[in-house]
Short mmCIF file of C-alpha atoms in Angstrom, two decimals:
data_model
loop_
_atom_site.label_atom_id
_atom_site.label_comp_id
_atom_site.label_asym_id
_atom_site.label_seq_id
_atom_site.Cartn_x
_atom_site.Cartn_y
_atom_site.Cartn_z
CA UNK A 28 93.90 11.20 47.48
CA UNK A 29 94.82 9.90 51.09
CA UNK A 30 97.24 12.06 53.50
CA UNK A 31 100.65 10.76 53.87
CA UNK A 32 101.40 8.69 56.46
CA UNK A 33 102.44 10.72 59.28
CA UNK A 34 106.12 8.98 61.16
CA UNK A 35 105.65 8.28 65.39
CA UNK A 36 107.87 11.63 65.47
CA UNK A 37 105.54 13.68 64.43
CA UNK A 38 102.39 12.29 65.29
CA UNK A 39 103.73 12.80 68.73
CA UNK A 40 103.92 16.51 68.31
CA UNK A 41 100.69 16.31 67.11
CA UNK A 42 99.80 14.76 70.25
CA UNK A 43 101.99 18.05 72.06
CA UNK A 44 100.07 20.24 70.44
CA UNK A 45 96.29 19.03 71.21
CA UNK A 46 97.48 19.29 74.71
CA UNK A 47 98.31 22.75 74.28
CA UNK A 48 101.86 22.65 74.05
CA UNK A 49 102.99 26.29 72.60
CA UNK A 50 106.73 25.87 72.90
CA UNK A 51 109.56 23.55 73.29
CA UNK A 52 112.94 23.73 74.51
CA UNK A 53 115.53 22.03 73.62
CA UNK A 54 118.91 21.22 71.24
CA UNK A 55 118.51 19.28 68.03
CA UNK A 56 121.11 15.91 67.47
CA UNK A 57 120.96 13.34 65.37
CA UNK A 58 118.92 11.11 67.84
CA UNK A 59 115.79 13.71 67.47
CA UNK A 60 116.44 14.96 64.13
CA UNK A 61 112.42 12.82 63.51
CA UNK A 62 111.19 14.63 66.56
CA UNK A 63 111.45 17.63 64.86
CA UNK A 64 110.69 16.87 61.63
CA UNK A 65 107.40 17.26 63.25
CA UNK A 66 108.19 20.26 65.41
CA UNK A 67 108.60 22.17 62.21
CA UNK A 68 105.19 21.37 61.14
CA UNK A 69 103.38 22.44 64.49
CA UNK A 70 103.79 25.68 64.58
CA UNK A 71 105.14 24.95 68.17
CA UNK A 72 107.85 27.65 68.70
CA UNK A 73 111.06 25.71 69.52
CA UNK A 74 113.61 27.51 71.92
CA UNK A 75 117.47 26.50 71.85
CA UNK A 76 119.58 26.20 74.69
CA UNK A 77 123.34 26.18 74.76
CA UNK A 78 123.33 23.16 77.37
CA UNK A 79 120.75 20.81 77.79
CA UNK A 80 121.01 20.87 81.77
CA UNK A 81 119.71 24.67 80.57
CA UNK A 82 116.73 23.26 78.42
CA UNK A 83 115.15 21.60 81.84
CA UNK A 84 115.60 24.58 83.74
CA UNK A 85 114.05 26.56 80.58
CA UNK A 86 111.34 24.51 80.83
CA UNK A 87 110.84 24.44 84.66
CA UNK A 88 110.58 28.09 84.76
CA UNK A 89 108.37 28.27 81.95
CA UNK A 90 105.67 25.89 83.76
CA UNK A 91 106.00 27.44 87.33
CA UNK A 92 104.77 30.52 85.21
CA UNK A 93 102.35 29.68 83.11
CA UNK A 94 101.02 26.64 84.66
CA UNK A 95 101.17 24.37 82.01
CA UNK A 96 104.08 21.84 82.07
CA UNK A 97 107.55 22.75 80.01
CA UNK A 98 108.93 20.02 77.44
CA UNK A 99 112.16 19.74 76.42
CA UNK A 100 113.40 17.47 73.72
CA UNK A 101 117.09 15.72 74.24
CA UNK A 102 118.92 13.06 72.72
CA UNK A 103 119.85 9.67 73.90
CA UNK A 104 122.80 9.12 76.80
CA UNK A 105 124.42 12.44 77.21
CA UNK A 106 121.24 14.92 76.42
CA UNK A 107 119.66 12.68 78.94
CA UNK A 108 122.19 12.67 81.77
CA UNK A 109 122.64 16.50 80.83
CA UNK A 110 119.13 16.45 82.00
CA UNK A 111 118.39 14.87 84.84
CA UNK A 112 119.65 17.57 87.17
CA UNK A 113 116.98 19.60 85.78
CA UNK A 114 114.38 16.68 85.89
CA UNK A 115 115.38 16.49 89.78
CA UNK A 116 115.16 19.65 90.67
CA UNK A 117 111.40 19.90 88.99
CA UNK A 118 110.43 16.55 91.20
CA UNK A 119 111.76 18.40 94.68
CA UNK A 120 109.63 21.43 93.66
CA UNK A 121 106.31 19.49 91.97
CA UNK A 122 106.44 21.38 89.02
CA UNK A 123 105.57 19.65 85.86
CA UNK A 124 107.63 19.19 83.14
CA UNK A 125 108.17 16.39 79.90
CA UNK A 126 111.39 15.38 78.80
CA UNK A 127 111.20 13.37 75.78
CA UNK A 128 114.70 11.99 74.31
CA UNK A 129 115.82 9.75 71.38
CA UNK A 130 117.20 6.22 72.64
CA UNK A 131 119.62 3.70 70.87
CA UNK A 132 118.25 1.98 67.45
CA UNK A 133 116.30 -1.50 69.64
CA UNK A 134 118.24 -4.04 68.45
CA UNK A 135 121.12 -2.29 70.10
CA UNK A 136 119.76 -1.46 73.25
CA UNK A 137 121.52 -3.37 76.35
CA UNK A 138 124.21 -4.54 74.66
CA UNK A 139 127.39 -2.57 75.28
CA UNK A 140 128.25 -1.90 71.71
CA UNK A 141 129.78 1.28 71.52
CA UNK A 142 127.44 2.81 69.80
CA UNK A 143 127.33 6.51 70.18
CA UNK A 144 125.75 8.01 73.19
CA UNK A 145 125.36 4.38 74.61
CA UNK A 146 124.11 3.96 78.20
CA UNK A 147 123.30 0.38 79.95
CA UNK A 148 120.13 0.96 80.49
CA UNK A 149 118.57 4.62 79.74
CA UNK A 150 115.05 4.15 80.22
CA UNK A 151 116.03 2.99 84.10
CA UNK A 152 118.22 5.43 85.14
CA UNK A 153 115.34 7.86 83.77
CA UNK A 154 113.00 5.89 85.95
CA UNK A 155 114.32 6.44 88.83
CA UNK A 156 114.01 10.58 88.99
CA UNK A 157 110.83 11.06 86.72
CA UNK A 158 107.06 10.02 87.90
CA UNK A 159 106.49 8.05 84.55
CA UNK A 160 108.81 7.49 82.14
CA UNK A 161 107.60 5.23 79.06
CA UNK A 162 109.65 3.79 76.36
CA UNK A 163 107.70 3.30 72.43
CA UNK A 164 108.68 0.19 71.41
CA UNK A 165 105.56 0.12 68.33
CA UNK A 166 103.13 2.77 67.09
CA UNK A 167 100.78 1.95 69.34
CA UNK A 168 102.21 2.47 72.47
CA UNK A 169 102.55 6.62 71.43
CA UNK A 170 98.85 7.29 72.87
CA UNK A 171 98.92 5.62 76.23
CA UNK A 172 102.42 6.76 76.65
CA UNK A 173 101.56 10.37 75.93
CA UNK A 174 98.08 10.59 78.32
CA UNK A 175 99.97 7.90 80.89
CA UNK A 176 103.00 11.44 80.73
CA UNK A 177 100.18 14.21 81.17
CA UNK A 178 98.09 12.16 84.38
CA UNK A 179 99.90 13.87 87.05
CA UNK A 180 99.96 16.47 85.59
CA UNK A 181 96.75 17.19 86.63
CA UNK A 182 95.34 14.21 88.81
CA UNK A 183 98.25 14.49 91.93
CA UNK A 184 101.31 16.01 92.72
CA UNK A 185 103.15 17.06 89.46
CA UNK A 186 106.32 16.85 88.63
CA UNK A 187 109.06 15.81 85.81
CA UNK A 188 107.96 13.16 83.65
CA UNK A 189 109.29 11.13 81.02
CA UNK A 190 108.94 9.54 76.83
CA UNK A 191 112.10 8.24 74.81
CA UNK A 192 111.95 7.35 71.34
CA UNK A 193 114.41 4.87 69.52
CA UNK A 194 116.63 6.14 66.83
CA UNK A 195 114.49 3.48 64.23
CA UNK A 196 111.45 3.82 65.63
CA UNK A 197 110.94 8.03 65.54
CA UNK A 198 110.17 7.66 61.75
CA UNK A 199 108.52 4.49 61.32
CA UNK A 200 104.74 4.80 60.71
CA UNK A 201 102.28 5.86 63.39
CA UNK A 202 98.67 5.46 64.24
CA UNK A 203 96.13 7.77 65.06
CA UNK A 204 96.34 9.18 67.83
CA UNK A 205 92.62 9.73 69.95
CA UNK A 206 91.56 12.61 71.97
CA UNK A 207 93.66 13.52 75.14
CA UNK A 208 92.24 12.43 78.08
CA UNK A 209 92.27 14.50 81.27
CA UNK A 210 92.23 13.08 84.21
CA UNK A 211 91.18 14.74 87.22
CA UNK A 212 92.03 14.46 90.92
CA UNK A 213 89.21 13.23 93.04
CA UNK A 214 86.85 15.14 94.91
CA UNK A 215 86.73 16.23 98.37
CA UNK A 216 84.69 14.16 100.70
CA UNK A 217 81.93 16.88 101.61
CA UNK A 218 82.58 15.29 105.08
CA UNK A 219 86.01 16.00 105.40
CA UNK A 220 85.36 19.74 104.71
CA UNK A 221 82.71 20.28 107.14
CA UNK A 222 84.77 18.36 109.93
CA UNK A 223 87.81 21.16 109.17
CA UNK A 224 84.90 24.19 109.23
CA UNK A 225 84.01 22.87 112.38
CA UNK A 226 87.65 22.95 113.94
CA UNK A 227 88.51 26.43 112.30
CA UNK A 228 85.64 28.17 113.13
CA UNK A 229 85.94 26.99 117.10
CA UNK A 230 89.88 27.73 116.85
CA UNK A 231 90.20 30.90 119.25
CA UNK A 232 94.25 31.59 117.57
CA UNK A 233 93.85 29.31 114.09
CA UNK A 234 97.32 29.64 111.63
CA UNK A 235 97.21 28.66 108.22
CA UNK A 236 100.68 27.39 106.53
CA UNK A 237 100.53 27.99 102.73
CA UNK A 238 103.35 26.48 100.51
CA UNK A 239 104.24 26.06 96.83
CA UNK A 240 100.90 24.06 96.10
CA UNK A 241 98.68 26.96 97.07
CA UNK A 242 100.49 29.45 94.67
CA UNK A 243 96.97 29.82 92.66
CA UNK A 244 94.94 29.87 95.58
CA UNK A 245 95.15 33.80 96.55
CA UNK A 246 91.75 35.00 96.29
CA UNK A 247 90.66 32.12 98.41
CA UNK A 248 93.46 32.12 100.76
CA UNK A 249 93.22 35.93 101.44
CA UNK A 250 89.47 35.84 101.99
CA UNK A 251 89.98 32.80 104.16
CA UNK A 252 92.42 33.93 106.58
CA UNK A 253 90.19 37.45 107.32
CA UNK A 254 87.26 34.99 107.99
CA UNK A 255 89.35 33.11 110.30
CA UNK A 256 91.09 35.68 111.53
CA UNK A 257 94.28 33.41 110.64
CA UNK A 258 98.17 34.90 110.27
CA UNK A 259 98.90 32.77 107.05
CA UNK A 260 102.28 31.64 107.05
CA UNK A 261 104.38 31.30 103.33
CA UNK A 262 106.77 29.16 102.53
CA UNK A 263 109.04 30.13 99.67
CA UNK A 264 107.08 28.69 96.91
CA UNK A 265 104.23 30.96 98.21
CA UNK A 266 105.26 34.56 99.06
CA UNK A 267 103.45 37.32 97.03
CA UNK A 268 100.41 35.48 97.92
CA UNK A 269 99.46 37.80 100.88
CA UNK A 270 101.72 40.51 100.09
CA UNK A 271 101.76 43.79 102.79
CA UNK A 272 98.13 42.12 103.82
CA UNK A 273 98.22 42.76 107.99
CA UNK A 274 97.42 38.82 108.45
CA UNK A 275 100.92 38.11 105.56
CA UNK A 276 103.89 36.33 107.11
CA UNK A 277 106.09 36.20 104.50
CA UNK A 278 109.03 34.27 106.89
CA UNK A 279 110.35 30.93 106.92
CA UNK A 280 109.10 28.44 109.35
CA UNK A 281 112.62 27.90 110.69
CA UNK A 282 113.03 30.65 112.36
CA UNK A 283 112.01 30.95 116.20
CA UNK A 284 109.48 33.59 115.77
CA UNK A 285 107.18 31.97 112.99
CA UNK A 286 107.94 28.51 115.14
CA UNK A 287 106.52 29.95 118.24
CA UNK A 288 102.99 31.55 116.24
CA UNK A 289 102.60 27.61 114.94
CA UNK A 290 103.34 26.35 118.39
CA UNK A 291 101.03 29.10 119.58
CA UNK A 292 98.35 28.12 117.20
CA UNK A 293 94.96 25.78 118.26
CA UNK A 294 94.52 24.78 115.02
CA UNK A 295 96.95 24.51 112.05
CA UNK A 296 95.75 24.32 108.46
CA UNK A 297 98.38 23.35 106.03
CA UNK A 298 97.23 24.09 102.22
CA UNK A 299 100.09 22.72 100.08
CA UNK A 300 102.93 22.57 101.70
CA UNK A 301 105.53 19.92 101.83
CA UNK A 302 106.79 20.22 105.30
CA UNK A 303 110.02 20.00 103.30
CA UNK A 304 113.42 20.31 106.09
CA UNK A 305 114.74 23.36 103.73
CA UNK A 306 111.35 25.01 104.36
CA UNK A 307 110.72 23.98 108.29
CA UNK A 308 114.58 22.79 109.84
CA UNK A 309 116.44 24.50 107.33
CA UNK A 310 119.24 24.91 110.55
CA UNK A 311 118.98 21.00 110.62
CA UNK A 312 118.16 21.15 114.58
CA UNK A 313 115.95 18.06 114.22
CA UNK A 314 113.34 20.05 116.01
CA UNK A 315 109.88 20.24 113.92
CA UNK A 316 106.97 22.80 114.63
CA UNK A 317 104.69 21.14 118.02
CA UNK A 318 101.23 21.96 116.29
CA UNK A 319 98.46 21.19 118.49
CA UNK A 320 95.70 20.38 115.66
CA UNK A 321 97.33 19.82 112.59
CA UNK A 322 94.46 19.82 108.98
CA UNK A 323 96.57 19.48 106.59
CA UNK A 324 95.14 19.31 102.79
CA UNK A 325 97.77 17.85 99.96
CA UNK A 326 96.96 16.42 96.15
CA UNK A 327 99.48 13.92 96.97
CA UNK A 328 98.23 11.06 99.35
CA UNK A 329 102.02 9.60 99.77
CA UNK A 330 102.84 13.50 101.22
CA UNK A 331 99.75 13.14 103.37
CA UNK A 332 101.25 9.25 104.47
CA UNK A 333 104.80 11.27 105.60
CA UNK A 334 103.84 13.75 107.82
CA UNK A 335 101.18 12.98 111.38
CA UNK A 336 97.67 15.04 110.67
CA UNK A 337 94.64 15.26 113.31
CA UNK A 338 92.86 15.56 109.76
CA UNK A 339 94.63 14.80 106.46
CA UNK A 340 92.51 15.61 102.97
CA UNK A 341 93.29 15.02 99.88
CA UNK A 342 92.67 17.45 98.16
CA UNK A 343 93.88 20.74 95.74
CA UNK A 344 94.77 23.64 97.64
CA UNK A 345 93.08 26.36 95.75
CA UNK A 346 89.45 24.25 94.98
CA UNK A 347 89.72 23.35 98.47
CA UNK A 348 90.29 26.54 100.22
CA UNK A 349 87.07 27.81 98.15
CA UNK A 350 85.08 24.59 98.87
CA UNK A 351 85.90 25.11 103.07
CA UNK A 352 85.39 29.43 102.77
CA UNK A 353 81.72 28.39 101.82
CA UNK A 354 81.33 25.95 104.39
CA UNK A 355 82.31 28.12 107.47
CA UNK A 356 79.70 30.43 109.50
CA UNK A 357 79.92 34.73 108.85
CA UNK A 358 81.26 34.32 112.44
CA UNK A 359 83.97 32.58 113.86
CA UNK A 360 85.83 32.27 117.49
CA UNK A 361 89.97 33.63 115.81
CA UNK A 362 90.74 36.42 117.30
CA UNK A 363 94.21 38.53 117.55
CA UNK A 364 95.26 37.14 114.27
CA UNK A 365 96.60 40.80 112.95
CA UNK A 366 98.42 41.36 116.23
CA UNK A 367 100.26 37.65 116.38
CA UNK A 368 100.92 38.77 112.26
CA UNK A 369 102.85 41.61 113.13
CA UNK A 370 104.44 41.05 116.40
CA UNK A 371 105.76 38.09 114.57
CA UNK A 372 106.45 39.80 111.30
CA UNK A 373 109.23 42.31 113.43
CA UNK A 374 110.60 39.56 115.41
CA UNK A 375 111.60 37.26 112.22
CA UNK A 376 113.10 40.66 110.78
CA UNK A 377 115.30 40.73 114.04
CA UNK A 378 116.30 37.52 113.94
CA UNK A 379 117.43 37.14 111.06
CA UNK A 380 120.33 39.12 111.26
CA UNK A 381 121.69 43.28 109.99
CA UNK A 382 123.36 41.96 106.98
CA UNK A 383 120.39 39.59 105.85
CA UNK A 384 117.99 42.69 106.26
CA UNK A 385 119.91 44.67 103.78
CA UNK A 386 119.71 42.50 101.51
CA UNK A 387 116.03 41.83 102.29
CA UNK A 388 116.87 46.06 101.99
CA UNK A 389 118.01 45.27 98.60
CA UNK A 390 114.94 42.88 97.41
CA UNK A 391 112.44 45.34 98.10
CA UNK A 392 113.90 48.31 96.62
CA UNK A 393 114.47 46.17 93.36
CA UNK A 394 110.54 45.39 94.11
CA UNK A 395 109.82 48.76 93.93
CA UNK A 396 112.03 49.33 90.98
CA UNK A 397 109.89 46.76 88.85
CA UNK A 398 106.85 46.20 89.95
CA UNK A 399 105.18 42.79 89.41
CA UNK A 400 108.09 41.38 88.42
CA UNK A 401 109.14 37.71 88.43
CA UNK A 402 111.73 37.31 90.63
CA UNK A 403 113.66 33.83 89.92
CA UNK A 404 117.02 33.39 91.83
CA UNK A 405 119.64 30.60 92.25
CA UNK A 406 121.80 29.91 95.60
CA UNK A 407 123.28 33.11 96.75
CA UNK A 408 123.09 35.64 99.19
CA UNK A 409 120.16 38.01 98.24
CA UNK A 410 118.33 34.60 97.73
CA UNK A 411 118.64 33.17 101.27
CA UNK A 412 118.12 35.97 102.96
CA UNK A 413 114.67 36.29 100.58
CA UNK A 414 113.98 33.02 101.47
CA UNK A 415 113.95 34.03 105.35
CA UNK A 416 111.92 37.26 104.58
CA UNK A 417 110.95 38.66 101.79
CA UNK A 418 107.33 39.98 100.61
CA UNK A 419 106.65 39.38 96.80
CA UNK A 420 104.01 41.41 95.06
CA UNK A 421 102.76 39.20 92.96
CA UNK A 422 101.46 35.53 93.51
CA UNK A 423 104.34 33.25 91.57
CA UNK A 424 106.60 35.85 91.74
CA UNK A 425 109.07 34.24 93.66
CA UNK A 426 110.98 30.76 92.81
CA UNK A 427 114.88 29.93 93.24
CA UNK A 428 116.72 26.62 93.91
CA UNK A 429 117.62 27.58 97.12
CA UNK A 430 115.32 25.39 98.46
CA UNK A 431 114.71 21.84 97.95
CA UNK A 432 117.15 20.38 95.04
CA UNK A 433 119.35 23.10 95.55
CA UNK A 434 120.30 22.89 92.10
CA UNK A 435 123.10 25.73 91.19
CA UNK A 436 122.92 27.23 87.41
CA UNK A 437 119.27 27.37 88.01
CA UNK A 438 118.66 30.61 88.25
CA UNK A 439 119.81 31.82 84.12
CA UNK A 440 118.21 29.91 82.39
CA UNK A 441 114.83 29.57 84.33
CA UNK A 442 114.37 33.10 83.99
CA UNK A 443 114.30 32.53 79.96
CA UNK A 444 111.61 30.49 80.13
CA UNK A 445 109.94 32.63 82.68
CA UNK A 446 109.97 35.79 80.05
CA UNK A 447 109.13 33.42 77.39
CA UNK A 448 105.99 32.35 79.09
CA UNK A 449 105.05 36.07 80.35
CA UNK A 450 106.51 38.06 77.55
CA UNK A 451 104.87 41.14 79.42
CA UNK A 452 105.82 40.72 82.36
CA UNK A 453 109.90 41.98 83.49
CA UNK A 454 112.08 39.55 84.89
CA UNK A 455 114.67 39.86 87.29
CA UNK A 456 117.17 37.02 87.98
CA UNK A 457 119.20 36.84 90.46
CA UNK A 458 122.51 34.95 90.73
CA UNK A 459 125.58 35.00 92.43
CA UNK A 460 128.93 35.26 90.11
CA UNK A 461 129.96 31.35 91.11
CA UNK A 462 126.17 30.05 90.31
CA UNK A 463 126.27 32.34 86.99
CA UNK A 464 129.67 30.54 85.18
CA UNK A 465 127.57 26.95 85.52
CA UNK A 466 125.09 28.63 82.58
CA UNK A 467 125.79 32.03 81.86
CA UNK A 468 126.06 30.49 78.32
CA UNK A 469 122.54 30.70 79.04
CA UNK A 470 122.02 34.65 78.37
CA UNK A 471 122.48 34.14 74.38
CA UNK A 472 119.28 32.25 74.38
CA UNK A 473 117.74 35.36 76.21
CA UNK A 474 119.84 37.54 72.89
CA UNK A 475 118.71 35.01 70.64
CA UNK A 476 114.56 35.49 72.30
CA UNK A 477 115.52 39.13 72.64
CA UNK A 478 114.07 39.10 75.97
CA UNK A 479 113.41 41.36 78.53
CA UNK A 480 115.71 39.76 81.24
CA UNK A 481 117.47 42.03 84.01
CA UNK A 482 120.19 39.59 84.96
CA UNK A 483 121.79 40.76 88.71
CA UNK A 484 125.32 38.91 89.86
CA UNK A 485 125.47 39.21 93.19
CA UNK A 486 129.91 39.57 93.25
CA UNK A 487 131.01 38.60 96.30
CA UNK A 488 134.13 36.60 94.08
CA UNK A 489 133.34 32.76 95.48
CA UNK A 490 131.09 30.44 97.57
CA UNK A 491 131.13 33.09 100.81
CA UNK A 492 128.02 30.60 102.19
CA UNK A 493 130.36 27.66 101.55
CA UNK A 494 133.28 29.63 103.07
CA UNK A 495 131.84 30.97 105.51
CA UNK A 496 130.19 26.57 106.99
CA UNK A 497 133.70 25.34 106.87
CA UNK A 498 134.78 28.51 109.05
CA UNK A 499 131.94 27.39 111.75
CA UNK A 500 133.35 23.81 111.86
CA UNK A 501 137.09 24.68 111.42
CA UNK A 502 137.58 23.38 108.37
CA UNK A 503 140.60 24.69 106.35
CA UNK A 504 138.94 27.07 103.93
CA UNK A 505 139.48 25.49 100.58
CA UNK A 506 137.91 25.89 97.00
CA UNK A 507 136.08 28.50 97.82
CA UNK A 508 137.04 31.44 95.62
CA UNK A 509 136.67 30.73 91.98
CA UNK A 510 138.21 33.40 89.92
CA UNK A 511 134.66 35.31 88.43
CA UNK A 512 135.01 36.29 84.59
CA UNK A 513 134.88 40.18 84.04
CA UNK A 514 130.93 40.33 84.05
CA UNK A 515 131.33 43.71 82.04
CA UNK A 516 133.77 41.88 78.88
CA UNK A 517 130.88 39.33 78.99
CA UNK A 518 128.54 41.18 78.64
CA UNK A 519 130.74 43.21 75.69
CA UNK A 520 130.77 40.39 73.75
CA UNK A 521 127.02 38.86 74.36
CA UNK A 522 126.35 42.35 73.11
CA UNK A 523 124.40 43.16 75.61
CA UNK A 524 124.55 46.48 78.53
CA UNK A 525 126.15 46.02 81.70
CA UNK A 526 125.86 47.92 84.59
CA UNK A 527 128.21 47.98 88.09
CA UNK A 528 126.45 49.21 91.05
CA UNK A 529 127.12 48.82 95.03
CA UNK A 530 125.13 46.61 97.07
CA UNK A 531 123.19 50.25 98.05
CA UNK A 532 119.31 49.47 97.32
CA UNK A 533 118.72 53.05 96.10
CA UNK A 534 122.02 52.42 93.25
CA UNK A 535 120.28 48.57 92.67
CA UNK A 536 117.18 50.20 92.17
CA UNK A 537 118.60 52.62 89.57
CA UNK A 538 120.12 50.40 88.01
CA UNK A 539 117.22 48.26 87.27
CA UNK A 540 114.58 51.44 86.43
CA UNK A 541 117.54 52.45 84.16
CA UNK A 542 115.65 52.50 79.89
CA UNK A 543 118.21 50.85 78.40
CA UNK A 544 116.07 49.54 75.80
CA UNK A 545 114.79 46.45 74.54
CA UNK A 546 116.60 42.68 75.56
CA UNK A 547 118.61 41.48 78.25
CA UNK A 548 121.12 43.31 80.40
CA UNK A 549 123.52 42.74 83.35
CA UNK A 550 123.59 44.39 86.49
CA UNK A 551 126.78 43.09 88.30
CA UNK A 552 126.34 44.15 92.27
CA UNK A 553 130.03 44.95 93.93
CA UNK A 554 129.78 42.65 97.00
CA UNK A 555 131.30 42.64 99.57
CA UNK A 556 134.44 39.90 99.20
CA UNK A 557 134.22 37.07 102.18
CA UNK A 558 136.59 37.46 104.90
CA UNK A 559 137.04 35.30 107.72
CA UNK A 560 138.04 37.11 110.42
CA UNK A 561 134.93 40.07 108.99
CA UNK A 562 132.55 36.95 108.95
CA UNK A 563 133.27 35.37 112.25
CA UNK A 564 131.95 39.04 113.86
CA UNK A 565 128.81 37.91 112.33
CA UNK A 566 126.12 37.10 113.59
CA UNK A 567 123.08 35.91 111.68
CA UNK A 568 122.11 32.85 110.55
CA UNK A 569 123.71 30.86 107.77
CA UNK A 570 123.26 28.27 106.11
#
């Protein structure tokens, strides 16, 4: 007896499983029914968000924590357009994500006949955001499309990719799949490693810049810093790599104190850092840290072309760090690294101002109350403060959407994806009352999945940072005070615990450490409400 012929939808799911996809985030619809025929039989976990944007952000959080691509299934039209924002966020932060969407029947595409969920050119729209977008018109196109969609995840700078399958194609007969092709990045040239080693070994005051591309290079990075006696400045996506290390500088390179450290270096080694303005010039001064000799290591050749460097090297950061360490002599010329790092940390912490220092203390209290946690954030004051200065205790455990693309509504669904990727890790989601209202219903997905996430809502009853920015340039403050819901009543409707606390770090830590049982909970921090008069007297830096 021969096996029944599988459909293209079923075969696509087989191809995902063969590539170690174990979880899919999505909302079923009439345009993806045939994909779900494959999911049901595959053993792949399916998680249902409350909005397709939530599916994309969950896939993002899952990918950042697991190291594997996050996958979302969405319908044609509004399903895809709702997911474009998470795709753009993933592209900005180099997060591997595959979005599989339906499409209308092939005969209707581009005709403008008013079919359900119709777009003028959905494929072209996806191509504006995705690294690669594949349209499956016939069975033999599926296999190369899967290989092309997964290729950027292993061979270059990752980001979002897209496959769309028309309604009349997904249920048709498929051809078999070949073994998945793994595309690897080209090996690093030995001569470049040796050249970098010579420059760094002779440097008297080297500095290392670690970006998100280095977040899995922890052990090699620490050994490299110690060999060179080099302070390590960590951008927001690299926090946790040098936790409490005397050479660690967990502070933004936008700060004057950190820029001074960088500019005082005779050689700078940048590992996996995009050099984006939201990390290096978030105050939009138009100035850039001046570097005497820059060795820049990045997986993306296009990134290397965007900033001049004395020695640009295309390589994956963690592998390069290990090779560089092996090429360095046992004794290098660097000296005074710990003193330079200590001085910079102290000056940077002073520079952020009293208000932000208080919020960094609050973050530290959370870290102590729930050690080894994943802290996932949205654009809100404690996250702004932490991106300026905060040392986390777990590599890859601090990430948020307050830099780069900066999509509000990110934190709640991304925290859900993170919790699914690491079920034995505590997760703290930090979100403002304004940002929470973008994606609050997604908390019910955490309820459905019984995820132990602590949702910390910083409630200052509005968009304080925006209001401050308007005040600073003499614009009348309007639109910055949306009334928040009662989060206590909302928590009751979700069937989860709610605790209300002050901004005192001890109170917040006690609430987080309190055993409230399995599943999600809300800790609401009642923060000072925006007051223009008070804010004008506050001198800390603003976004």
